[in-house]
Amino acid sequence: MSRRLFATLLVLLFLSGVGQAKEIPLIDFFKLPQFTEAVISPDGRHLALTFPQGAETHVLVMDLKKRKFVSKTSFGKRRHGYDLHWVNNERLLARVGIKTGSFDRLVDSGEIYAFNYDGKRRMKLPQVRSGRSLTSGFGYRVVAWLPTDPEHVIVRKLIGRSPVLYEMNVNNGFLKRFAVSPNPDQLGGYLIDEDGKLWFAWSSDANEHRTLYRFDEKSKRYHKVQFKNLNIDKINFIYPIDENRIWVRADIGRKTYALGILDVQKETIDYKAGHEFVDVDGIVSSLDGRRIIGAKFIPDYPIQKFWDSHDPDVKLIAGLVAAFKGQDVNITSTTADRSKAIVRVHSDRNPGEYYLLDIKQSKVELVAKTRAWINPDDMAEMKPVTIKARDGITLHGYLTVPKGVEAKNLPLIVNPHGGPHGPRDRWGFNPEVQMFANRGYAVLQINFRGSGGYGRWFEELGYRHWGTTMQDDVTDATLWAIKEGIADPKRICIYGASYGGYAALQGAVREPDLYKCAIGYVGVYDLPLMFEDGDIPRTEYGRNYLKKVLGTDENVLKARSPAYNADKIKAAIMLIQGGKDERVPPSQAESMKRALDAIGKPYQWFYSSYSAHGIVDPKTNVALYQKMLKFIRTHIGPGITAH
C-alpha cells in the first residue's frame, strides 16, 4: 500500500534528527495532546476530532475537502467530550466525562450531547418529561447505534439497580421505552445487535453470580438459560450472533482470557483467538461494524489475530499493518459506502497520527498528529524484556534505554505501574518514560504479579501480597538489570505513582541498600488508612475490594506500610502530592511525612494544592519534573546521552 503524506492545519513536519542527542524541552513532553480521537462522517465530508484544552476537551469538526475547521463544541467547565459517533451525516453524539488528575481514568458523567457538524443545535440528551416540563437527562449511556436508523440510538439508564433501555431520538432527545431488565433487583446488561434487535440480557447478584436470559421478540418476555455444566460467572458477554450464539471473552479451560463464541445450547465455547500468556486486549471489527473478525493482544509488541485470511476486511487491515511496519494500526471509523476510513497509527516513539485512507485507491493521507511537536526520530525505543522471579514465575516488562546509548552500566529508574490490579505496562508512547530517556536514564517497567492482562490467576497472585511477593518481583527485575550489566548498581532510583508510589517507598523499606533514591507520586504509604480515607472506602464495592486485595489484619497492614517502617529506609526520599486527590488523599502523604519527621530523615516535598490524582497543568508539570530531575541527578548522577 502506497503512503502519500501531506501536512495539514496544526500539523508540523520534522526532519529526522542526526548527530548529537538533542535535549528536548520538558514542556514538549507534558503539553496536552492536540487530538485524542478522530472519526469520519458517513458521507466522508467531515472529520470530528476531540481537542484537549486546559481542563476540558472540546470537539472540532474539519471539512476534509477544504482542510478547514468549521466548528468547535464545548461541554462545560472541567468536562471532557469523548467517544464520538456520527449518527448521520449532520449530527454527532459525544459522551461527557470527568477527569480530575493525570493518573485518574476518565469517569463517565452520564451526560450525552448531540450537535450538528457546524456546531448548531447543541443539546444535552435525552429530554425527560418531569411533571409538565422537559429537562435534560442524566445517567444515560448509548448501548446501540442503529446505523440503519439515522434518527435514533438505544440508551441505558439505571433505575435503582436495574438497567432500563430506551429508544432515543437524536434530534429532540425524546425517549421511548425499549426494554426492562429481567431481574430488577440486580445489575446487568443487554446484548443488542447493530440493527437494534435485543437477543439476550444478563444479571449479576451481590456475589457476582451471573444469570443469562434469552429474549423472545414475539412475547416480549425473557426466558432463563439453564446451564448445567458451564459456570458463566467470569464470562464477559460481548456481542450476539443469533438466538444460541454469543461472542464472549472467557478463560474457561485456559490460563488467559481469549475471544470465542459461546453456544448457550451446547454449553461450549469455541475459542477463535487466544494467547498463551496474555489476555485478549480488544476486538477487531469489520469495516461496517457488524462482524467481529479478529482480536488484539499485547504480549510484547501489539499483534492482531484473524481466523479468515480470505475475508476482504482482514486483507485490508493486514495491508495496513504491513504498510505501517513496526506500528500499532487501528481503523477508527469508515464511511457508509466503505470507500474511506480513518486509521490511527502509533508506536513507542510515535505519539499517534491519523490518516485518511482511500480504500479503492489504496492510498493514505496524513490529516492530524496527536503531538505534532514530537519527532519520533528523537525518541527512545521501548524493548520487551522477560525475567524469571525468584520462585520461577515468568515476568514481562519493558526496558527503555536512551537513544544512541549502549545498554551497559547505565543509571536506572525502576518504574512500577499504578493500579495495581487490572492495569499493566503496555508497549506504546509514554511521555514520562521518554523524558527520562531523553535526559540519559534507562527506565525499567515490570508487570509484577497482581498486574492485569496476564490471566486471572496472575492477577490473583497479588491479592493480599502487597509489599511482599509483589514487591519481590520489582526487586528481582532490578537485580536482573544489574546482573545483565544494564544498570550501574550504585546508580538506581525507584519511582512510581499511585500504587507505584507505594512500591517505590516499600522498595526502599525492603531493600535499603539497593536503591539510592525513591520517589512516591500520589502514593499509598499507610495501608490501614486506606480503609478510612479516600473515595475507595465510601462504597460497599470499594470496601469489599480492599478486603479482598489487602486483607483486614491491622498488624499485617502496618508491617507492610512504609509509614510504619520509615526507620528501615536509607534511600533519599521525594514525595509528591495533590491537595484535591480523593483516590489517594493527602492524608497518605502526611502520614509518611510524620514518620520521616519523627526519625529526623530529610526528604524532598512537592505539593500542588489544586491538583488531584496526578498533575494535569503543563506548567506545573514542568516545575515538578525540574525538581525531580535535580533530585535524581543529586543521588544517582547525571544521565548518559549519545554524542
PDB file of C-alpha atoms in Angstrom, residues 47 50 80 211 236 280 310 336 374 401 453 468 514 538 548 555 561 566 577 596 605:
ATOM      1  CA  LEU A  47     -13.805  14.689  10.308  1.00  0.00           C
ATOM      2  CA  THR A  50     -11.538  15.626  20.239  1.00  0.00           C
ATOM      3  CA  HIS A  80     -14.342  16.190  28.542  1.00  0.00           C
ATOM      4  CA  THR A 211     -27.702 -15.366  35.025  1.00  0.00           C
ATOM      5  CA  ASN A 236     -17.723 -11.325  29.640  1.00  0.00           C
ATOM      6  CA  VAL A 280      -7.214 -10.678  24.708  1.00  0.00           C
ATOM      7  CA  HIS A 310      -9.682 -14.571   2.793  1.00  0.00           C
ATOM      8  CA  ALA A 336     -21.225   4.404   4.856  1.00  0.00           C
ATOM      9  CA  ILE A 374       7.361  15.349  18.968  1.00  0.00           C
ATOM     10  CA  VAL A 401      17.420   2.957  27.017  1.00  0.00           C
ATOM     11  CA  GLY A 453      -3.532  -8.689  31.324  1.00  0.00           C
ATOM     12  CA  THR A 468       5.771  -8.900  49.827  1.00  0.00           C
ATOM     13  CA  LEU A 514      19.508  -1.448  46.517  1.00  0.00           C
ATOM     14  CA  ARG A 538     -17.001   5.226  50.502  1.00  0.00           C
ATOM     15  CA  LYS A 548     -10.150  -8.848  49.035  1.00  0.00           C
ATOM     16  CA  ASN A 555      -0.817  -5.706  62.259  1.00  0.00           C
ATOM     17  CA  SER A 561       3.233   0.068  55.207  1.00  0.00           C
ATOM     18  CA  ALA A 566      10.417   4.583  57.886  1.00  0.00           C
ATOM     19  CA  GLN A 577       1.030  15.074  46.411  1.00  0.00           C
ATOM     20  CA  LEU A 596      10.081  10.650  58.362  1.00  0.00           C
ATOM     21  CA  TRP A 605       8.408  17.647  49.069  1.00  0.00           C
TER      22      TRP A 605
END
